[in-house]
PDB file of C-alpha atoms and ligand atoms in Angstrom:
ATOM      1  CA  MET A1071      -2.972 -18.854  -0.288  1.00 58.00           C
ATOM      2  CA  ASP A1072      -6.133 -17.116  -1.375  1.00 88.00           C
ATOM      3  CA  VAL A1073      -5.851 -14.054  -3.547  1.00 95.00           C
ATOM      4  CA  VAL A1074      -8.577 -11.428  -3.735  1.00 96.00           C
ATOM      5  CA  THR A1075      -8.986  -9.663  -7.073  1.00 96.00           C
ATOM      6  CA  CYS A1076     -10.901  -6.387  -7.307  1.00 97.00           C
ATOM      7  CA  HIS A1077     -11.524  -4.226 -10.351  1.00 96.00           C
ATOM      8  CA  SER A1078     -11.507  -0.452 -10.390  1.00 96.00           C
ATOM      9  CA  THR A1079     -12.622   1.873 -13.128  1.00 93.00           C
ATOM     10  CA  SER A1080     -11.763   5.176 -11.456  1.00 95.00           C
ATOM     11  CA  GLU A1081      -9.485   6.794  -8.918  1.00 96.00           C
ATOM     12  CA  ALA A1082     -12.446   7.036  -6.524  1.00 97.00           C
ATOM     13  CA  GLU A1083     -13.095   3.306  -6.798  1.00 97.00           C
ATOM     14  CA  THR A1084      -9.476   2.480  -6.018  1.00 98.00           C
ATOM     15  CA  GLU A1085      -9.724   4.715  -2.946  1.00 97.00           C
ATOM     16  CA  ALA A1086     -12.933   2.934  -1.911  1.00 97.00           C
ATOM     17  CA  ILE A1087     -11.248  -0.486  -2.075  1.00 98.00           C
ATOM     18  CA  ALA A1088      -8.368   0.836   0.024  1.00 98.00           C
ATOM     19  CA  HIS A1089     -10.812   2.468   2.442  1.00 97.00           C
ATOM     20  CA  HIS A1090     -12.509  -0.899   2.908  1.00 97.00           C
ATOM     21  CA  LEU A1091      -9.170  -2.600   3.576  1.00 98.00           C
ATOM     22  CA  ALA A1092      -8.275   0.113   6.098  1.00 98.00           C
ATOM     23  CA  GLN A1093     -11.162  -0.950   8.337  1.00 97.00           C
ATOM     24  CA  ARG A1094      -9.524  -4.363   8.730  1.00 97.00           C
ATOM     25  CA  LEU A1095      -5.949  -3.264   9.445  1.00 98.00           C
ATOM     26  CA  THR A1096      -4.393  -3.945  12.827  1.00 97.00           C
ATOM     27  CA  PRO A1097      -1.283  -2.647  14.634  1.00 97.00           C
ATOM     28  CA  GLY A1098       1.800  -3.749  12.719  1.00 95.00           C
ATOM     29  CA  SER A1099       0.064  -4.391   9.381  1.00 97.00           C
ATOM     30  CA  LEU A1100       2.515  -4.145   6.484  1.00 97.00           C
ATOM     31  CA  ILE A1101       1.219  -3.401   2.994  1.00 98.00           C
ATOM     32  CA  ALA A1102       3.546  -3.685  -0.018  1.00 98.00           C
ATOM     33  CA  LEU A1103       2.214  -1.570  -2.897  1.00 98.00           C
ATOM     34  CA  ILE A1104       3.451  -2.974  -6.179  1.00 98.00           C
ATOM     35  CA  GLY A1105       2.825  -1.746  -9.711  1.00 97.00           C
ATOM     36  CA  GLU A1106       4.282   0.317 -12.516  1.00 95.00           C
ATOM     37  CA  VAL A1107       4.546   4.098 -12.384  1.00 93.00           C
ATOM     38  CA  GLY A1108       1.104   5.698 -12.397  1.00 93.00           C
ATOM     39  CA  THR A1109      -0.916   2.573 -11.629  1.00 96.00           C
ATOM     40  CA  GLY A1110      -2.300   4.056  -8.402  1.00 97.00           C
ATOM     41  CA  LYS A1111      -0.071   3.031  -5.504  1.00 98.00           C
ATOM     42  CA  THR A1112      -0.301   6.468  -3.954  1.00 97.00           C
ATOM     43  CA  VAL A1113      -4.041   6.666  -4.634  1.00 97.00           C
ATOM     44  CA  PHE A1114      -4.436   3.348  -2.799  1.00 98.00           C
ATOM     45  CA  ALA A1115      -2.271   4.603   0.078  1.00 98.00           C
ATOM     46  CA  ARG A1116      -4.416   7.738   0.303  1.00 98.00           C
ATOM     47  CA  GLY A1117      -7.553   5.580   0.562  1.00 98.00           C
ATOM     48  CA  ILE A1118      -6.028   3.658   3.467  1.00 98.00           C
ATOM     49  CA  ILE A1119      -4.841   6.830   5.230  1.00 98.00           C
ATOM     50  CA  HIS A1120      -8.259   8.447   4.945  1.00 97.00           C
ATOM     51  CA  GLY A1121      -9.960   5.151   5.805  1.00 97.00           C
ATOM     52  CA  LEU A1122      -8.048   5.094   9.087  1.00 98.00           C
ATOM     53  CA  GLY A1123      -9.404   8.527   9.892  1.00 97.00           C
ATOM     54  CA  HIS A1124      -6.427  10.781   9.201  1.00 95.00           C
ATOM     55  CA  PRO A1125      -7.758  14.194   8.213  1.00 91.00           C
ATOM     56  CA  ASP A1126      -4.794  15.244   6.036  1.00 84.00           C
ATOM     57  CA  LEU A1127      -6.079  16.408   2.662  1.00 84.00           C
ATOM     58  CA  TYR A1128      -2.891  16.336   0.618  1.00 88.00           C
ATOM     59  CA  ILE A1129      -1.351  12.907   0.530  1.00 91.00           C
ATOM     60  CA  THR A1130       1.464  12.534  -1.952  1.00 90.00           C
ATOM     61  CA  SER A1131       4.248  10.038  -2.575  1.00 89.00           C
ATOM     62  CA  PRO A1132       7.097  10.564  -0.123  1.00 88.00           C
ATOM     63  CA  THR A1133       9.419  10.404  -3.121  1.00 84.00           C
ATOM     64  CA  PHE A1134      12.042  12.721  -1.682  1.00 82.00           C
ATOM     65  CA  THR A1135      11.328  12.422   2.027  1.00 83.00           C
ATOM     66  CA  LEU A1136      11.303   8.577   1.992  1.00 88.00           C
ATOM     67  CA  ILE A1137       8.690   8.428   4.766  1.00 91.00           C
ATOM     68  CA  ASN A1138       5.549  10.434   5.498  1.00 94.00           C
ATOM     69  CA  THR A1139       3.971   9.924   8.904  1.00 94.00           C
ATOM     70  CA  TYR A1140       0.293  10.311   9.826  1.00 96.00           C
ATOM     71  CA  THR A1141      -0.596  10.169  13.484  1.00 95.00           C
ATOM     72  CA  GLN A1142      -4.131  11.408  13.950  1.00 94.00           C
ATOM     73  CA  GLY A1143      -6.175   8.369  12.903  1.00 95.00           C
ATOM     74  CA  ARG A1144      -7.172   5.037  14.437  1.00 97.00           C
ATOM     75  CA  LEU A1145      -3.673   3.695  13.744  1.00 98.00           C
ATOM     76  CA  SER A1146      -0.550   5.670  12.863  1.00 97.00           C
ATOM     77  CA  VAL A1147       0.568   5.275   9.260  1.00 97.00           C
ATOM     78  CA  TYR A1148       4.112   5.255   7.908  1.00 95.00           C
ATOM     79  CA  HIS A1149       3.995   5.742   4.150  1.00 96.00           C
ATOM     80  CA  PHE A1150       7.268   4.847   2.397  1.00 94.00           C
ATOM     81  CA  ASP A1151       8.427   5.348  -1.166  1.00 94.00           C
ATOM     82  CA  LEU A1152      11.654   3.404  -1.634  1.00 92.00           C
ATOM     83  CA  TYR A1153      11.989   4.127  -5.369  1.00 91.00           C
ATOM     84  CA  ARG A1154      15.152   6.188  -4.913  1.00 88.00           C
ATOM     85  CA  LEU A1155      16.733   3.933  -2.356  1.00 86.00           C
ATOM     86  CA  GLU A1156      19.760   2.281  -3.878  1.00 83.00           C
ATOM     87  CA  SER A1157      20.981  -0.233  -1.349  1.00 85.00           C
ATOM     88  CA  THR A1158      20.203  -2.239   1.727  1.00 83.00           C
ATOM     89  CA  GLU A1159      22.722  -0.057   3.549  1.00 84.00           C
ATOM     90  CA  ALA A1160      20.714   3.027   2.659  1.00 84.00           C
ATOM     91  CA  LEU A1161      17.576   1.320   3.934  1.00 81.00           C
ATOM     92  CA  LEU A1162      19.201   0.558   7.273  1.00 82.00           C
ATOM     93  CA  ALA A1163      20.674   4.059   7.513  1.00 81.00           C
ATOM     94  CA  SER A1164      17.235   5.587   6.961  1.00 79.00           C
ATOM     95  CA  GLY A1165      15.896   4.027  10.134  1.00 78.00           C
ATOM     96  CA  ALA A1166      12.900   2.776   8.164  1.00 79.00           C
ATOM     97  CA  GLU A1167      13.056  -0.695   9.634  1.00 81.00           C
ATOM     98  CA  GLU A1168      12.252   0.565  13.128  1.00 85.00           C
ATOM     99  CA  TYR A1169       8.750   1.419  12.002  1.00 89.00           C
ATOM    100  CA  LEU A1170       8.107  -2.125  10.847  1.00 87.00           C
ATOM    101  CA  ASN A1171       8.072  -3.524  14.336  1.00 83.00           C
ATOM    102  CA  GLY A1172       5.928  -0.749  15.766  1.00 89.00           C
ATOM    103  CA  ASP A1173       2.210  -0.397  16.391  1.00 93.00           C
ATOM    104  CA  GLY A1174       1.477   1.567  13.245  1.00 96.00           C
ATOM    105  CA  VAL A1175       0.592   0.512   9.722  1.00 97.00           C
ATOM    106  CA  CYS A1176       3.365   0.583   7.112  1.00 96.00           C
ATOM    107  CA  LEU A1177       2.507   1.282   3.467  1.00 97.00           C
ATOM    108  CA  VAL A1178       5.477   0.755   1.180  1.00 96.00           C
ATOM    109  CA  GLU A1179       5.707   1.806  -2.470  1.00 96.00           C
ATOM    110  CA  TRP A1180       8.581   0.188  -4.432  1.00 95.00           C
ATOM    111  CA  PRO A1181       9.279  -2.289  -1.580  1.00 94.00           C
ATOM    112  CA  ARG A1182      11.779  -4.549  -3.408  1.00 93.00           C
ATOM    113  CA  ILE A1183      14.827  -3.751  -1.261  1.00 90.00           C
ATOM    114  CA  LEU A1184      12.795  -4.177   1.903  1.00 91.00           C
ATOM    115  CA  LEU A1185      11.241  -7.476   0.834  1.00 93.00           C
ATOM    116  CA  GLU A1186      14.618  -8.855  -0.230  1.00 90.00           C
ATOM    117  CA  ARG A1187      15.781  -8.509   3.348  1.00 86.00           C
ATOM    118  CA  GLY A1188      12.875 -10.676   4.393  1.00 86.00           C
ATOM    119  CA  VAL A1189       9.861  -9.498   6.366  1.00 88.00           C
ATOM    120  CA  ALA A1190       7.728 -11.697   8.567  1.00 88.00           C
ATOM    121  CA  ASP A1191       4.251 -11.088   7.220  1.00 95.00           C
ATOM    122  CA  TYR A1192       2.876  -8.686   4.651  1.00 97.00           C
ATOM    123  CA  LEU A1193      -0.026  -8.116   2.316  1.00 98.00           C
ATOM    124  CA  GLU A1194       0.928  -7.502  -1.293  1.00 98.00           C
ATOM    125  CA  VAL A1195      -1.312  -5.101  -3.211  1.00 98.00           C
ATOM    126  CA  LEU A1196      -0.551  -5.503  -6.896  1.00 98.00           C
ATOM    127  CA  LEU A1197      -1.967  -2.845  -9.213  1.00 98.00           C
ATOM    128  CA  THR A1198      -2.000  -3.385 -12.947  1.00 97.00           C
ATOM    129  CA  ALA A1199      -3.370  -1.243 -15.736  1.00 93.00           C
ATOM    130  CA  PRO A1200      -4.188  -3.523 -18.658  1.00 79.00           C
ATOM    131  CA  SER A1201      -3.228  -1.695 -21.844  1.00 76.00           C
ATOM    132  CA  TYR A1202      -6.162  -3.121 -23.778  1.00 67.00           C
ATOM    133  CA  GLU A1203      -8.785  -1.738 -21.407  1.00 61.00           C
ATOM    134  CA  ALA A1204      -9.978   1.769 -20.755  1.00 74.00           C
ATOM    135  CA  MET A1205      -7.264   4.098 -19.488  1.00 88.00           C
ATOM    136  CA  THR A1206      -8.793   4.182 -16.031  1.00 92.00           C
ATOM    137  CA  HIS A1207      -9.195   0.438 -15.527  1.00 94.00           C
ATOM    138  CA  ARG A1208      -7.085  -1.158 -12.808  1.00 95.00           C
ATOM    139  CA  THR A1209      -6.892  -4.715 -11.541  1.00 96.00           C
ATOM    140  CA  ILE A1210      -6.056  -4.806  -7.844  1.00 97.00           C
ATOM    141  CA  GLN A1211      -4.893  -8.076  -6.351  1.00 98.00           C
ATOM    142  CA  LEU A1212      -4.531  -8.609  -2.614  1.00 98.00           C
ATOM    143  CA  ARG A1213      -2.107 -11.445  -1.891  1.00 97.00           C
ATOM    144  CA  PRO A1214      -1.245 -12.421   1.684  1.00 97.00           C
ATOM    145  CA  TYR A1215       2.238 -13.547   2.676  1.00 96.00           C
ATOM    146  CA  GLY A1216       1.695 -14.861   6.177  1.00 96.00           C
ATOM    147  CA  PRO A1217      -1.155 -15.619   8.580  1.00 96.00           C
ATOM    148  CA  ALA A1218      -1.707 -12.055   9.834  1.00 95.00           C
ATOM    149  CA  SER A1219      -2.149 -10.668   6.331  1.00 96.00           C
ATOM    150  CA  GLN A1220      -4.346 -13.619   5.414  1.00 96.00           C
ATOM    151  CA  ARG A1221      -6.701 -12.617   8.222  1.00 95.00           C
ATOM    152  CA  LEU A1222      -6.927  -9.119   6.712  1.00 96.00           C
ATOM    153  CA  ILE A1223      -8.616 -10.455   3.603  1.00 95.00           C
ATOM    154  CA  GLN A1224     -10.632 -13.371   4.915  1.00 90.00           C
ATOM    155  CA  PRO A1225     -13.247 -12.543   3.942  1.00 88.00           C
ATOM    156  CA  PHE A1226     -12.836  -9.466   1.781  1.00 90.00           C
ATOM    157  CA  LEU A1227     -15.651  -8.298  -0.439  1.00 91.00           C
ATOM    158  CA  CYS A1228     -14.583  -5.800  -3.069  1.00 92.00           C
ATOM    159  CA  PRO A1229     -16.818  -2.717  -2.781  1.00 86.00           C
ATOM    160  CA  PRO A1230     -19.380  -2.677  -5.581  1.00 79.00           C
ATOM    161  CA  SER A1231     -18.384  -0.457  -8.494  1.00 70.00           C
TER     162      SER A1231
HETATM  163  N1  ATP B2528      -8.768   3.303 -11.491  1.00 56.29           N
HETATM  164  C1  ATP B2528      -7.771   4.133 -11.090  1.00 56.29           C
HETATM  165  N2  ATP B2528      -7.204   3.946  -9.878  1.00 56.29           N
HETATM  166  C2  ATP B2528      -6.197   4.747  -9.450  1.00 56.29           C
HETATM  167  N3  ATP B2528      -5.670   5.773 -10.168  1.00 56.29           N
HETATM  168  C3  ATP B2528      -6.209   6.002 -11.377  1.00 56.29           C
HETATM  169  C4  ATP B2528      -7.274   5.204 -11.893  1.00 56.29           C
HETATM  170  N4  ATP B2528      -7.592   5.653 -13.114  1.00 56.29           N
HETATM  171  C5  ATP B2528      -6.783   6.691 -13.367  1.00 56.29           C
HETATM  172  N5  ATP B2528      -5.946   6.906 -12.333  1.00 56.29           N
HETATM  173  C6  ATP B2528      -4.888   7.945 -12.302  1.00 56.29           C
HETATM  174  O1  ATP B2528      -3.643   7.306 -12.267  1.00 56.29           O
HETATM  175  C7  ATP B2528      -2.734   8.068 -11.490  1.00 56.29           C
HETATM  176  C8  ATP B2528      -2.175   7.222 -10.358  1.00 56.29           C
HETATM  177  O2  ATP B2528      -1.178   7.998  -9.715  1.00 56.29           O
HETATM  178  P1  ATP B2528      -0.379   7.499  -8.445  1.00 56.29           P
HETATM  179  O3  ATP B2528       0.480   8.644  -8.029  1.00 56.29           O
HETATM  180  O4  ATP B2528      -1.291   6.917  -7.437  1.00 56.29           O
HETATM  181  O5  ATP B2528       0.517   6.337  -9.066  1.00 56.29           O
HETATM  182  P2  ATP B2528       1.726   5.570  -8.382  1.00 56.29           P
HETATM  183  O6  ATP B2528       1.529   4.120  -8.704  1.00 56.29           O
HETATM  184  O7  ATP B2528       1.839   5.938  -6.955  1.00 56.29           O
HETATM  185  O8  ATP B2528       2.985   6.119  -9.207  1.00 56.29           O
HETATM  186  P3  ATP B2528       4.537   6.272  -8.761  1.00 56.29           P
HETATM  187  O9  ATP B2528       5.207   4.970  -9.127  1.00 56.29           O
HETATM  188  O10 ATP B2528       5.026   7.412  -9.583  1.00 56.29           O
HETATM  189  O11 ATP B2528       4.591   6.549  -7.283  1.00 56.29           O
HETATM  190  C9  ATP B2528      -3.498   9.290 -10.987  1.00 56.29           C
HETATM  191  O12 ATP B2528      -3.259  10.365 -11.846  1.00 56.29           O
HETATM  192  C10 ATP B2528      -4.958   8.835 -11.074  1.00 56.29           C
HETATM  193  O13 ATP B2528      -5.844   9.913 -11.291  1.00 56.29           O
HETATM  194 MG1   MG B2529       3.364   6.868  -5.812  1.00 56.29          MG
END
């Protein structure tokens, strides 16, 4: 499948790429945000949330709450951070899976446990910070796993930096 690769040199540019993607999202879109600590998963999530028209100013990782919900935009957003989740049982107990089949958009940081259970269709957003580049450089790859997520990025033009 086609992969789209964008380059960002600032937090604002990462938000702009996410904002652009937000315009293409549809009910049920699932975005898996993958990357090391501090690569910009939450920054990317914030760009999507604002891009969908949610007015909330402070958007932070739901590290302790597991899920943050935004309901005022074009599509509801369920923002997950599964970093602290230890087991599939804990995932099921959290009720998180119910959101996946809803009409909102799910953004999932640290999605490994969820993806291991198998999900029908998702767009992977892989953020990497090459150590040999400037501290603020990020490579952002959009990789579709399924036909619905493929439609999200066909075509996708990275916003000019
Ligand atoms: N090009 C860039 N894109 C995004 N963030 C950047 C960029 N350059 C520098 N940064 C900084 O990197 C940090 C990214 O933080 P963020 O909380 O989004 O990371 P994260 O991947 O969600 O981490 P965690 O795994 O802890 O949840 C911010 O402090 C941001 O200012
Ligand atoms: Mg985060």
